[in-house]
């Protein structure tokens, strides 16, 4: 990650990322987007801040083919 992150949000992000990538066979960029959106939805439903600090700590890098 780019900075320290909340453990429960990280768990949700990683679970969604791998589910999208390997179970739904989406590309890496799509899986990262879905993982980001899942965390944003969770934050909004809990009336917590949606500042990128809370959901944008992970990025896809390198050749994932």
JSON list of N, CA, C and O in Angstrom, two decimals, residues 20 23 26 29 32 36 45 53 56 60:
[
{"chain": "A", "resi": 20, "resn": "UNK", "atom": "N", "xyz": [-13.12, -10.68, -7.89]},
{"chain": "A", "resi": 20, "resn": "UNK", "atom": "CA", "xyz": [-13.36, -10.13, -9.23]},
{"chain": "A", "resi": 20, "resn": "UNK", "atom": "C", "xyz": [-12.35, -10.67, -10.24]},
{"chain": "A", "resi": 20, "resn": "UNK", "atom": "O", "xyz": [-12.70, -11.01, -11.36]},
{"chain": "A", "resi": 23, "resn": "UNK", "atom": "N", "xyz": [-12.52, -15.21, -9.77]},
{"chain": "A", "resi": 23, "resn": "UNK", "atom": "CA", "xyz": [-13.82, -15.90, -9.84]},
{"chain": "A", "resi": 23, "resn": "UNK", "atom": "C", "xyz": [-14.68, -15.34, -10.97]},
{"chain": "A", "resi": 23, "resn": "UNK", "atom": "O", "xyz": [-15.42, -16.09, -11.61]},
{"chain": "A", "resi": 26, "resn": "UNK", "atom": "N", "xyz": [-12.32, -10.97, -14.38]},
{"chain": "A", "resi": 26, "resn": "UNK", "atom": "CA", "xyz": [-12.18, -9.60, -14.86]},
{"chain": "A", "resi": 26, "resn": "UNK", "atom": "C", "xyz": [-10.71, -9.24, -14.95]},
{"chain": "A", "resi": 26, "resn": "UNK", "atom": "O", "xyz": [-9.87, -9.83, -14.28]},
{"chain": "A", "resi": 29, "resn": "UNK", "atom": "N", "xyz": [-7.43, -4.03, -13.97]},
{"chain": "A", "resi": 29, "resn": "UNK", "atom": "CA", "xyz": [-7.96, -2.68, -13.79]},
{"chain": "A", "resi": 29, "resn": "UNK", "atom": "C", "xyz": [-9.42, -2.72, -13.35]},
{"chain": "A", "resi": 29, "resn": "UNK", "atom": "O", "xyz": [-9.83, -1.97, -12.45]},
{"chain": "A", "resi": 32, "resn": "UNK", "atom": "N", "xyz": [-9.55, -3.88, -9.64]},
{"chain": "A", "resi": 32, "resn": "UNK", "atom": "CA", "xyz": [-9.15, -2.80, -8.74]},
{"chain": "A", "resi": 32, "resn": "UNK", "atom": "C", "xyz": [-10.29, -1.80, -8.60]},
{"chain": "A", "resi": 32, "resn": "UNK", "atom": "O", "xyz": [-10.62, -1.37, -7.49]},
{"chain": "A", "resi": 36, "resn": "UNK", "atom": "N", "xyz": [-12.18, -0.85, -5.14]},
{"chain": "A", "resi": 36, "resn": "UNK", "atom": "CA", "xyz": [-12.29, 0.53, -4.66]},
{"chain": "A", "resi": 36, "resn": "UNK", "atom": "C", "xyz": [-13.76, 0.89, -4.40]},
{"chain": "A", "resi": 36, "resn": "UNK", "atom": "O", "xyz": [-14.09, 1.47, -3.36]},
{"chain": "A", "resi": 45, "resn": "UNK", "atom": "N", "xyz": [-22.20, 3.74, 3.51]},
{"chain": "A", "resi": 45, "resn": "UNK", "atom": "CA", "xyz": [-23.29, 3.14, 4.28]},
{"chain": "A", "resi": 45, "resn": "UNK", "atom": "C", "xyz": [-23.09, 3.32, 5.79]},
{"chain": "A", "resi": 45, "resn": "UNK", "atom": "O", "xyz": [-24.05, 3.32, 6.54]},
{"chain": "A", "resi": 53, "resn": "UNK", "atom": "N", "xyz": [-7.90, 8.90, 1.18]},
{"chain": "A", "resi": 53, "resn": "UNK", "atom": "CA", "xyz": [-7.01, 8.31, 2.19]},
{"chain": "A", "resi": 53, "resn": "UNK", "atom": "C", "xyz": [-7.53, 6.97, 2.66]},
{"chain": "A", "resi": 53, "resn": "UNK", "atom": "O", "xyz": [-6.77, 6.05, 2.95]},
{"chain": "A", "resi": 56, "resn": "UNK", "atom": "N", "xyz": [-7.92, 4.61, -1.32]},
{"chain": "A", "resi": 56, "resn": "UNK", "atom": "CA", "xyz": [-7.05, 4.64, -2.49]},
{"chain": "A", "resi": 56, "resn": "UNK", "atom": "C", "xyz": [-5.59, 4.28, -2.19]},
{"chain": "A", "resi": 56, "resn": "UNK", "atom": "O", "xyz": [-4.69, 4.67, -2.91]},
{"chain": "A", "resi": 60, "resn": "UNK", "atom": "N", "xyz": [-2.63, -0.92, -8.82]},
{"chain": "A", "resi": 60, "resn": "UNK", "atom": "CA", "xyz": [-2.10, -2.03, -9.62]},
{"chain": "A", "resi": 60, "resn": "UNK", "atom": "C", "xyz": [-0.86, -1.53, -10.35]},
{"chain": "A", "resi": 60, "resn": "UNK", "atom": "O", "xyz": [-0.88, -0.44, -10.93]}
]
